[in-house]
mmCIF file of C-alpha atoms in Angstrom:
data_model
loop_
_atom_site.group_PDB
_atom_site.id
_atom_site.type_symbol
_atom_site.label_atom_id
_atom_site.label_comp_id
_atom_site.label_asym_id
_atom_site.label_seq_id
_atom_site.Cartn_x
_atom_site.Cartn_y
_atom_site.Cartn_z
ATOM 1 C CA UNK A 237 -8.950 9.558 9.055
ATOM 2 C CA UNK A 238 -8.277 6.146 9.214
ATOM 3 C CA UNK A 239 -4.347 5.233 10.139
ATOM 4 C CA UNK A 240 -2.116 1.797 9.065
ATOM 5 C CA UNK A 241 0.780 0.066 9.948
ATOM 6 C CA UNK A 242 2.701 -1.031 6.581
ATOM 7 C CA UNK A 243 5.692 -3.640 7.322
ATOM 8 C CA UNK A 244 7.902 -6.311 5.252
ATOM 9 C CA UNK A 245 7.514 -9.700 6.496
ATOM 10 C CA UNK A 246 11.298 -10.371 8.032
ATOM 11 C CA UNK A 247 11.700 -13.028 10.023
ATOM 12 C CA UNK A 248 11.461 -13.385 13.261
ATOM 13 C CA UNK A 249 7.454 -13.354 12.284
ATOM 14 C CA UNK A 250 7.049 -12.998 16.011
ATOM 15 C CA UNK A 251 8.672 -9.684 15.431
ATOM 16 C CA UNK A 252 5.699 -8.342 13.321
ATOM 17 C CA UNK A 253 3.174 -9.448 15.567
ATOM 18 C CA UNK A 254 4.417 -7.611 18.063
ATOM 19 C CA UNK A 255 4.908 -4.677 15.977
ATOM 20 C CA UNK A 256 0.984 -5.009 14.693
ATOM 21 C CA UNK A 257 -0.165 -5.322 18.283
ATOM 22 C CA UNK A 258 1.525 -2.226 19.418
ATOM 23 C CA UNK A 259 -0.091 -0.326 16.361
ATOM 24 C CA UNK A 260 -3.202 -1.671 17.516
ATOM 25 C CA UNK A 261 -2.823 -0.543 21.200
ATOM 26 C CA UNK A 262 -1.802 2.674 19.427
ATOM 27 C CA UNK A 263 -4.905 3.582 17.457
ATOM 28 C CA UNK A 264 -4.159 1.780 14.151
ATOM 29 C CA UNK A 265 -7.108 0.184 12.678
ATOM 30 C CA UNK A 266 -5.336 -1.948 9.553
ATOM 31 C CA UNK A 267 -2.351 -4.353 9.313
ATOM 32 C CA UNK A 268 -0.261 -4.336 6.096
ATOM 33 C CA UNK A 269 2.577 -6.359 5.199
ATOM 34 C CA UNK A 270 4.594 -6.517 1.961
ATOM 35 C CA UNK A 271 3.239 -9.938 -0.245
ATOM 36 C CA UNK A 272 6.631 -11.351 -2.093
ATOM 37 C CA UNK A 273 7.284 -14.565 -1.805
ATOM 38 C CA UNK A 274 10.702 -14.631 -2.799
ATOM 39 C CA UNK A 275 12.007 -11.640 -1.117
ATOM 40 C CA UNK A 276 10.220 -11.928 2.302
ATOM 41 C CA UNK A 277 7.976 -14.612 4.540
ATOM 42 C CA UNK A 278 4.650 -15.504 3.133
ATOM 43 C CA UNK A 279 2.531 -12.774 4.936
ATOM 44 C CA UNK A 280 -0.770 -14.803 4.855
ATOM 45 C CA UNK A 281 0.909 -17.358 7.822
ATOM 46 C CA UNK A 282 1.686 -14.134 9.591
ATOM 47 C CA UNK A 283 -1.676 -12.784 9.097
ATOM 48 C CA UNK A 284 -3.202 -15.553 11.259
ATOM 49 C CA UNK A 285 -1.238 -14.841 14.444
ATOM 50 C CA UNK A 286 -2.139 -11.024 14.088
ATOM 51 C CA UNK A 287 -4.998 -11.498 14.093
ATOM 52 C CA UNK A 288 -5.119 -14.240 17.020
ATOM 53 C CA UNK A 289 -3.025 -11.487 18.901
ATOM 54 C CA UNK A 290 -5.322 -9.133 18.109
ATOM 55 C CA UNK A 291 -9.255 -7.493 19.157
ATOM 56 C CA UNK A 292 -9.587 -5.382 16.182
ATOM 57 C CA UNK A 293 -6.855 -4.920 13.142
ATOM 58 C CA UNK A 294 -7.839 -5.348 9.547
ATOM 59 C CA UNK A 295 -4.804 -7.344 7.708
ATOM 60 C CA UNK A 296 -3.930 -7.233 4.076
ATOM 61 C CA UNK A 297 -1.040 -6.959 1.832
ATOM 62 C CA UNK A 298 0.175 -4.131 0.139
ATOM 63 C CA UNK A 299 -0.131 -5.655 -2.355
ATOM 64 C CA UNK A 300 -0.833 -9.120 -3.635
ATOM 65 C CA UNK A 301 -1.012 -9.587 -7.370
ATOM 66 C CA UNK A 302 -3.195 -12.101 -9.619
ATOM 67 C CA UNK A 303 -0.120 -14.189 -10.823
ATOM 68 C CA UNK A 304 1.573 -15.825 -7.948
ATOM 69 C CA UNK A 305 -1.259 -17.045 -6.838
ATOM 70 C CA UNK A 306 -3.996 -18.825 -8.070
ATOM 71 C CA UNK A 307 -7.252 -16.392 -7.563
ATOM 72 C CA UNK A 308 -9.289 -19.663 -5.929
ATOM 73 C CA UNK A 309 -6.504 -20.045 -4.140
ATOM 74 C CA UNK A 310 -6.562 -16.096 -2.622
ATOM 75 C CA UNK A 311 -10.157 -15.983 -2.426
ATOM 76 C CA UNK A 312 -10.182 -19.094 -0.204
ATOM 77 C CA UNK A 313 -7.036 -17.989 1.797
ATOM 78 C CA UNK A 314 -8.789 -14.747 2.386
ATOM 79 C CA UNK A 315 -12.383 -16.576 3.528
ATOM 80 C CA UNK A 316 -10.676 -18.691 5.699
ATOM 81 C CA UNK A 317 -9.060 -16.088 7.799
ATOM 82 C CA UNK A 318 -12.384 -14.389 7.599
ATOM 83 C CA UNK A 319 -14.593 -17.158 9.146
ATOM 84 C CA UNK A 320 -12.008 -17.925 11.717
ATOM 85 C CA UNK A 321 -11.532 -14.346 12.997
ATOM 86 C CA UNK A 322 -14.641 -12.023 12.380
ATOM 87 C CA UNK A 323 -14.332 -10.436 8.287
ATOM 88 C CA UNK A 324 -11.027 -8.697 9.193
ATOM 89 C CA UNK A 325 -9.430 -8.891 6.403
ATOM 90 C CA UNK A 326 -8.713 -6.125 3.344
ATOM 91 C CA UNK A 327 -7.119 -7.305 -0.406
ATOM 92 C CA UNK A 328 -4.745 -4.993 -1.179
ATOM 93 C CA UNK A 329 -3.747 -5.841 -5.155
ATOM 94 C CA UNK A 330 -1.807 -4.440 -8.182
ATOM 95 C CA UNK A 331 0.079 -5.940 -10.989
ATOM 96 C CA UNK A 332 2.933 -7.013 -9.434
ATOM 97 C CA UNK A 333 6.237 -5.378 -8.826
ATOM 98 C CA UNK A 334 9.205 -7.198 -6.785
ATOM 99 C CA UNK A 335 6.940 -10.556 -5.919
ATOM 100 C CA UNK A 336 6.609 -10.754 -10.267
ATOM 101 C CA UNK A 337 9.973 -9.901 -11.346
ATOM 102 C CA UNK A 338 12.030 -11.216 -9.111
ATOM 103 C CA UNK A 339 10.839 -14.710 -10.390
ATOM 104 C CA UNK A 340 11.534 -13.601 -13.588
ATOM 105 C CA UNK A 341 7.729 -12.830 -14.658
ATOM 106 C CA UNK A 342 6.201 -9.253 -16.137
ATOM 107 C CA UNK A 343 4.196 -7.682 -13.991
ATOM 108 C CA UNK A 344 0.327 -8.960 -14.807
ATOM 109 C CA UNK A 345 -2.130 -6.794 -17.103
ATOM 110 C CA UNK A 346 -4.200 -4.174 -16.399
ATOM 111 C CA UNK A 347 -7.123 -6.396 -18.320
ATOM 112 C CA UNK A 348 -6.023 -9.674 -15.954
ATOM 113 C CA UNK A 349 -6.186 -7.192 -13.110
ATOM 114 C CA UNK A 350 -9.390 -5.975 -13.365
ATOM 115 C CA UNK A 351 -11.024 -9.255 -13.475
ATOM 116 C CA UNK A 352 -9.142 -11.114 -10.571
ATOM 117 C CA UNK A 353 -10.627 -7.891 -8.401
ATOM 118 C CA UNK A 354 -14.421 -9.306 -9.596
ATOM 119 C CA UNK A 355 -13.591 -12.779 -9.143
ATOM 120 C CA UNK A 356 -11.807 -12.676 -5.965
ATOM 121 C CA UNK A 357 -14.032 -10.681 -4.461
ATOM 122 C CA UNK A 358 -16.922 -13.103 -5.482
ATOM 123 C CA UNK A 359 -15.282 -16.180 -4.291
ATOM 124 C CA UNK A 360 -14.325 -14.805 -0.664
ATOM 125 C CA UNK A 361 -17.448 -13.289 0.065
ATOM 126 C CA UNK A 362 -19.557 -16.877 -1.436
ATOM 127 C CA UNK A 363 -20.476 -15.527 -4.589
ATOM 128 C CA UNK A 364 -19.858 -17.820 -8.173
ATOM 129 C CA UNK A 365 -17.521 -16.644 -10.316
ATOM 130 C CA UNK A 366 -15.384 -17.721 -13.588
ATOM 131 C CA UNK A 367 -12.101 -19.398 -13.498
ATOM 132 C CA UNK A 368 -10.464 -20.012 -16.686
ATOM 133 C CA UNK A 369 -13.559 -20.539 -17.857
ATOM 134 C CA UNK A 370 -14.928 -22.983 -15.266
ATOM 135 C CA UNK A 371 -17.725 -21.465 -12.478
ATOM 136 C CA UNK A 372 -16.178 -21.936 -9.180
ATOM 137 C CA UNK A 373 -18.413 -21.035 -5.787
ATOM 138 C CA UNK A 374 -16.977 -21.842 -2.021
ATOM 139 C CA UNK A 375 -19.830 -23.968 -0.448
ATOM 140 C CA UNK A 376 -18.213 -22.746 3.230
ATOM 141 C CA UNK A 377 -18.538 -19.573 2.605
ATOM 142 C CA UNK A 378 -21.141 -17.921 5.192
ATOM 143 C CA UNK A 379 -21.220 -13.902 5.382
ATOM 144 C CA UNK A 380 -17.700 -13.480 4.066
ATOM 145 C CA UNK A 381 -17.096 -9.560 3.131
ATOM 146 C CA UNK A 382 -13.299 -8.815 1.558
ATOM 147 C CA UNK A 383 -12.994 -5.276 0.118
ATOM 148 C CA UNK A 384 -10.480 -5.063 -2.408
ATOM 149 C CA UNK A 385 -8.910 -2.272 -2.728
ATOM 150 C CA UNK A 386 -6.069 -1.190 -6.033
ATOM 151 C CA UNK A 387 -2.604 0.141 -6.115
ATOM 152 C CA UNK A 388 -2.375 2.031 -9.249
ATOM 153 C CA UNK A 389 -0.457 5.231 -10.348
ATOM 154 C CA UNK A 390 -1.273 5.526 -14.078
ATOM 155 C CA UNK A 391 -3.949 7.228 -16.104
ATOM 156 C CA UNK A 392 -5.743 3.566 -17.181
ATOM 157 C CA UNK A 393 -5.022 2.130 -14.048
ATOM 158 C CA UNK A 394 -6.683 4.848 -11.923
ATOM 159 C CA UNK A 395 -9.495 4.632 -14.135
ATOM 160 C CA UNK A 396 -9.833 0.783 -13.860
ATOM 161 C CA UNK A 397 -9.506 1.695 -10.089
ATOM 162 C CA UNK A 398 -12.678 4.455 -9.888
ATOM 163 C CA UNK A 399 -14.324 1.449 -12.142
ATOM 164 C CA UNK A 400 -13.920 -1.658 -10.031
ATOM 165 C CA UNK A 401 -12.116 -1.913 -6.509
ATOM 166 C CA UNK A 402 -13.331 -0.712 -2.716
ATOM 167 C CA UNK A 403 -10.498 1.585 -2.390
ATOM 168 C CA UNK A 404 -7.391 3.140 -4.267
ATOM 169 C CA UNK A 405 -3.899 3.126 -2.637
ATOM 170 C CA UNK A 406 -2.179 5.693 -3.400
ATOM 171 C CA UNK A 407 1.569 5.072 -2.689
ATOM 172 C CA UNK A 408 2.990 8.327 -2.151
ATOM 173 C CA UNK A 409 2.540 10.920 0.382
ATOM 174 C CA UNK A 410 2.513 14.228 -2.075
ATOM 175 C CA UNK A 411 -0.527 16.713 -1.720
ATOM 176 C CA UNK A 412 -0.427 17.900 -5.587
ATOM 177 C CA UNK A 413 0.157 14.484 -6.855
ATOM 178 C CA UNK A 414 -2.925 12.957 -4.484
ATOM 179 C CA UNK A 415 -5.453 15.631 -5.635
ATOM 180 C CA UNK A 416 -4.705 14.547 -9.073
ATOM 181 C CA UNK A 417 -4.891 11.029 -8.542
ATOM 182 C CA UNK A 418 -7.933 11.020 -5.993
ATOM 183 C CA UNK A 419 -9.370 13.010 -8.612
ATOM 184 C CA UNK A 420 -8.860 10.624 -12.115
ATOM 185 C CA UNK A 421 -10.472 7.955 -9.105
ATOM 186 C CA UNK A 422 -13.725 9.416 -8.789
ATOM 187 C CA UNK A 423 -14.191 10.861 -12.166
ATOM 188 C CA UNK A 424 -13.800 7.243 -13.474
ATOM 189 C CA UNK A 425 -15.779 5.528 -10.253
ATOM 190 C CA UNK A 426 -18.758 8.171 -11.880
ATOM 191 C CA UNK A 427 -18.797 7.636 -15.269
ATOM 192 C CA UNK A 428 -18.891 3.781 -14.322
ATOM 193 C CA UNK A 429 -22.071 4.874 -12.430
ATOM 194 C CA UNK A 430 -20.825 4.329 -9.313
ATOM 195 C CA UNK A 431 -21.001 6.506 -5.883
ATOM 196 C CA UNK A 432 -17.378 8.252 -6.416
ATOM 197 C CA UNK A 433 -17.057 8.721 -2.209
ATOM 198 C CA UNK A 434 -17.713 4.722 -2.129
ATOM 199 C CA UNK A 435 -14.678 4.422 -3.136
ATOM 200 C CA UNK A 436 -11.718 4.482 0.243
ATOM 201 C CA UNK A 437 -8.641 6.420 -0.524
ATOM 202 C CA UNK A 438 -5.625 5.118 1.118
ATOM 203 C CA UNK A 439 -2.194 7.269 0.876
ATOM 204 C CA UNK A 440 0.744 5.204 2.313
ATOM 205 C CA UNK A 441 4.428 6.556 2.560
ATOM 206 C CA UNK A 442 7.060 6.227 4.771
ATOM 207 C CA UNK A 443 7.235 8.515 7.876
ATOM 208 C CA UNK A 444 9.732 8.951 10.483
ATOM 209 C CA UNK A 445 8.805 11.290 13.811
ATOM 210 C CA UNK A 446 12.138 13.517 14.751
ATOM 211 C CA UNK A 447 12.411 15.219 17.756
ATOM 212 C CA UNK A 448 12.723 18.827 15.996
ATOM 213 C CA UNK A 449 13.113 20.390 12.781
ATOM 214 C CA UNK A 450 17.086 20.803 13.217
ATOM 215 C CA UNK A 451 18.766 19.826 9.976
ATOM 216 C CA UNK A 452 20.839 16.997 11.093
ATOM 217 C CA UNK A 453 17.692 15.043 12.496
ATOM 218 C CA UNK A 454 15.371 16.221 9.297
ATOM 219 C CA UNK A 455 18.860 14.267 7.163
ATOM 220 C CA UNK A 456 18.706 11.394 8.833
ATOM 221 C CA UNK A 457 15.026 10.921 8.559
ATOM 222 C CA UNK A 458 15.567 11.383 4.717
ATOM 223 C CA UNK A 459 18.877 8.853 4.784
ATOM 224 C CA UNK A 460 15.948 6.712 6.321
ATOM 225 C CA UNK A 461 13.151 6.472 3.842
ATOM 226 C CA UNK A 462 15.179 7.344 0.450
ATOM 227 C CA UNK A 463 14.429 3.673 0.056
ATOM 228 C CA UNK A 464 10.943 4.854 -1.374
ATOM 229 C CA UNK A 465 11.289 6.858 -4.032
ATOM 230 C CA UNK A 466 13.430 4.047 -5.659
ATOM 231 C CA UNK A 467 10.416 1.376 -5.125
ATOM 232 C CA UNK A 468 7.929 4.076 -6.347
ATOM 233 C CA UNK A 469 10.563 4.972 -9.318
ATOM 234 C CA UNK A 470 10.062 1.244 -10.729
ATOM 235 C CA UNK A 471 6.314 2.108 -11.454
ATOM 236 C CA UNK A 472 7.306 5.095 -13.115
ATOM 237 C CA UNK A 473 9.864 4.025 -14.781
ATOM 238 C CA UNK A 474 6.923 1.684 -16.192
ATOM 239 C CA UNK A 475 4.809 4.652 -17.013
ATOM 240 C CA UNK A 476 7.918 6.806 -18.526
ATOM 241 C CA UNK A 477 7.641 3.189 -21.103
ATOM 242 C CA UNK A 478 4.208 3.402 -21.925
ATOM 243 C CA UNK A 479 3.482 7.136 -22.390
ATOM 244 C CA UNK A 480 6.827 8.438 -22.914
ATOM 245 C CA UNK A 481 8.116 11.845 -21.040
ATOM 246 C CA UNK A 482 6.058 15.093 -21.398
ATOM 247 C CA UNK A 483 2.947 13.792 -22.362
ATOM 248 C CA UNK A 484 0.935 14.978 -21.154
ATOM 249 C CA UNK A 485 -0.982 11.598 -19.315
ATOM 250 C CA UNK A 486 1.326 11.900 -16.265
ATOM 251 C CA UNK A 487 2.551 14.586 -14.546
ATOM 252 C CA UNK A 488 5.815 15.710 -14.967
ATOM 253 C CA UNK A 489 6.357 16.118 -10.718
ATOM 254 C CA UNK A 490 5.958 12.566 -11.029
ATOM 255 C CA UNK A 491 8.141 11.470 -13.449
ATOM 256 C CA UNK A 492 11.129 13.677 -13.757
ATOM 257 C CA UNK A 493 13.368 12.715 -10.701
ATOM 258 C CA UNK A 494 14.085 9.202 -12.415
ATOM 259 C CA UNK A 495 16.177 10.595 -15.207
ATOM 260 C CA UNK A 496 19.172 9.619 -13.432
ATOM 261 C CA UNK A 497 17.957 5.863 -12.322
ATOM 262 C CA UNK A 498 20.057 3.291 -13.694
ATOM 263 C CA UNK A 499 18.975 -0.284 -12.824
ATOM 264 C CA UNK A 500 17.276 -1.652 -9.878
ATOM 265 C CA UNK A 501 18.351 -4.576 -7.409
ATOM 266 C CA UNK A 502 15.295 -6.159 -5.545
ATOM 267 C CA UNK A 503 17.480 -7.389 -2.896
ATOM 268 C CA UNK A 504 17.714 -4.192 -1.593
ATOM 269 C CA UNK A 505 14.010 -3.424 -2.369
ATOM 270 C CA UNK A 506 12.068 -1.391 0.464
ATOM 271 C CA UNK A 507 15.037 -1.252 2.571
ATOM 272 C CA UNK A 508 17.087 1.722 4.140
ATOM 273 C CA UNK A 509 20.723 2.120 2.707
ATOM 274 C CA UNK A 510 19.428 0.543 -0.706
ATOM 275 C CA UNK A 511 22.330 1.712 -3.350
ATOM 276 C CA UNK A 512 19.737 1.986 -6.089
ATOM 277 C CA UNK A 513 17.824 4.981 -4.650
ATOM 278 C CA UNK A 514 21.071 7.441 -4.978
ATOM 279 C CA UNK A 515 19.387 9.357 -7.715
ATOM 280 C CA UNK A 516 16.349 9.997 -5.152
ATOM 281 C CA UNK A 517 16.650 13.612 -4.474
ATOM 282 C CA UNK A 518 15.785 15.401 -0.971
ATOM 283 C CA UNK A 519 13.105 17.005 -2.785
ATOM 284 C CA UNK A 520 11.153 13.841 -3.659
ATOM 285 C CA UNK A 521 12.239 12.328 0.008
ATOM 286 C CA UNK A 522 10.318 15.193 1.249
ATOM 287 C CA UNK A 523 7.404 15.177 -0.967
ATOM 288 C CA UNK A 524 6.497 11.478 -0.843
ATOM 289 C CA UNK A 525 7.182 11.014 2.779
ATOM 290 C CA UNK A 526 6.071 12.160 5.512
ATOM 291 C CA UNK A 527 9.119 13.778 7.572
ATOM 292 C CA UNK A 528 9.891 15.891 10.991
ATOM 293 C CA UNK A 529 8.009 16.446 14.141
ATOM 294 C CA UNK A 530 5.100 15.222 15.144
ATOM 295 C CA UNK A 531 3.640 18.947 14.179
ATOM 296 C CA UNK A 532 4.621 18.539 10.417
ATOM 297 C CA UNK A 533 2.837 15.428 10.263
ATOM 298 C CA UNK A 534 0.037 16.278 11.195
ATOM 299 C CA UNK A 535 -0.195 19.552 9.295
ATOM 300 C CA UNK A 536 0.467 17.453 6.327
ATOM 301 C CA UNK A 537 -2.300 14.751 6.946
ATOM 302 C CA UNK A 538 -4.628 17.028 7.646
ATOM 303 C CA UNK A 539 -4.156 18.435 4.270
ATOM 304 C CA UNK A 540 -4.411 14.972 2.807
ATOM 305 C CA UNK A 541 -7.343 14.202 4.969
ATOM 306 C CA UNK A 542 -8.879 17.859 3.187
ATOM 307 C CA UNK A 543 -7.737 16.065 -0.024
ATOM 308 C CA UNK A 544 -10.339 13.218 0.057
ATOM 309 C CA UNK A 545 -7.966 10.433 2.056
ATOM 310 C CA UNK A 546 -9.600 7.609 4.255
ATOM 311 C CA UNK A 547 -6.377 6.199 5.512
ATOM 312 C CA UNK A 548 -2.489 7.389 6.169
ATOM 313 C CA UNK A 549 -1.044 3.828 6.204
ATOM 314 C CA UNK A 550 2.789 4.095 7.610
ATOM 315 C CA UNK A 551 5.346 2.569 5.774
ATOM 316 C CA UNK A 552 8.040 1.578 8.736
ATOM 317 C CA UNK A 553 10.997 0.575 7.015
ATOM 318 C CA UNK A 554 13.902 2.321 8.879
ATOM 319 C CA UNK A 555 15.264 2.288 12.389
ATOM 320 C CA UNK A 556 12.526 4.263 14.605
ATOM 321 C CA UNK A 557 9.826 1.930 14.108
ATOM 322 C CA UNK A 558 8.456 1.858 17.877
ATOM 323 C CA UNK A 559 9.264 5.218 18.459
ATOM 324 C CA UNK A 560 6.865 6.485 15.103
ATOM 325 C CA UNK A 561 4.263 3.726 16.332
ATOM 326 C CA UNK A 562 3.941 5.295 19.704
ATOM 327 C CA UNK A 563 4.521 9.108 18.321
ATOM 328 C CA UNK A 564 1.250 8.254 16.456
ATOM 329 C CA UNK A 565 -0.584 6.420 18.358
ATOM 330 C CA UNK A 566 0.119 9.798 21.281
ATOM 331 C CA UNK A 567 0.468 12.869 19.301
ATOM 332 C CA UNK A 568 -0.585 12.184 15.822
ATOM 333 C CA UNK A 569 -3.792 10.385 15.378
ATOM 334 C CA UNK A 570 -5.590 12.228 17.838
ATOM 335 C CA UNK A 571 -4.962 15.368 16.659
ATOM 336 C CA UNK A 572 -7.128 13.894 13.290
ATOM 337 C CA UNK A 573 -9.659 11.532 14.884
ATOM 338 C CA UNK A 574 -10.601 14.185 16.790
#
């Protein structure tokens, strides 16, 4: 198993640098930063000094969508960083969340989606592709490679995942949930024709290392990351739209806990103490993160890891983010590399 660091883009940049390099010193292998433009620092700046600062992290956001940015425009972005430091890059892309409605846009199409993956993909690694219905190649190109890889949490967009990307992130951290997810993937990645274990399987959730088990340290840990069932809540609150509750194309241990969201303010989006995650119960907390001692954590990856997942990617929101780094990078990834 492969292991991530996952981090908004804050300012001081110089901050997340130093954060990526300690992951990397720490057994990490990939770099992931939030990508909204409004909300947070433009991540593809940032990516450059990681990876000057760095021997051997893959970068990427988590994730980029196909309508802030032209897909040229990502492709070449994404080449560029590739020729200048080695193919050490990963696109991480979805429809768009906080970076599309916070500028007062719906989040893209599934349809639009699936063929910015192709094209992208084409243009960074020199291949021609269709823009708006003019061929486009990047004459600098030489050996690019960019995997893409798709958030998704829906029926038809796990399919289109299994159909067209590299790898399917899975934000969320719950065994049941993964299995059934992991499991649409594949089963879609075959009838496409495709090799369904070609396809990487990154989980990524919040966790937070406590000393013990002891219930004050396991409630703070939860106080901590409650942030994330309110970000995953807006993409179910999508689903809960499109296919209604009870039926039958989700499962209900997904969508139930929202019945009590009201609203949602992106300003507090990802971040601890966010007022709009109240209606997160401990349950979920529990269930989609990854919380306690270093023991629990890796009892839980492993059963992950048993599930089909490539990559744990950490989600480091709160206020222990050295402290999980190094708990990983002594106690945790070890015990599953090994």
């Amino acid at each position: 198993m492969d292991f991530g660091l996952v981090l908004q883009t804050d300012p001081p940049a110089s901050s997340i640098v130093d954060l990526m390099r300690r992951a990397e010193h720490n057994g990490f292998s990939h770099g992931w930063t939030f990508d909204s433009a409004v909300l947070w620092q433009e991540p593809f700046v940032i990516y450059s000094r990681i990876l000057e600062h760095t021997d051997r992290l893959v970068v990427g956001p988590m994730v980029t969508n196909p309508g802030t940015r032209t897909w040229e425009v990502t492709a070449s972005t994404f080449a560029t960083l590739n020729d200048m430091y080695g193919n050490r890059t990963v696109c991480g892309i979805g429809r768009g969340d906080s970076a599309m409605r916070v500028a007062g846009r719906k989040p893209n199409t599934l349809a639009r989606l699936g063929e910015a993956i192709g094209v992208i993909r084409d243009l960074a690694e020199g291949r021609e592709a269709v823009v708006d219905g003019q061929s486009l190649r990047i004459p600098w190109v030489k050996d690019g490679r960019l995997p893409v890889w798709m958030a998704a949490y829906g029926p038809k967009a796990l399919a289109l995942a299994g159909q067209k990307a590299d790898g399917f992130i899975l934000q969320l951290a719950d065994p049941f949930l993964t299995e059934w997810m992991v499991k649409a993937v594949r089963d879609a990645a075959q009838r496409a024709g495709r090799d369904p274990r070609s396809v990487t399987i990154c989980v990524a959730a919040p966790a937070y290392v406590t000393a013990d088990d002891s219930p004050g340290a396991l409630a703070h840990a939860r106080e901590q990351c409650r942030w994330f069932g309110g970000m995953v809540g807006n993409h179910v609150a999508d689903l809960v739209a499109k296919y209604g509750e009870h039926s039958g194309m989700v499962p209900d241990e997904l969508t139930a806990y929202i019945k009590d969201r009201h609203g949602y303010d992106y300003s507090h989006h990802g971040r601890t103490g966010n007022p709009d995650t109240a209606f997160v119960p401990d349950e979920i907390v529990d269930r989609f993160c990854v919380l306690g001692p270093a023991e629990a954590h890796i009892e839980k990856l492993r059963a992950l890891r048993d599930l089909g997942v490539d990559q744990f990617a950490v989600y480091a929101m709160h206020d222990a983010r050295e402290e999980t780094i190094d708990a990983y990078g002594s106690r945790i990834i070890p015990a599953l590399t090994s």
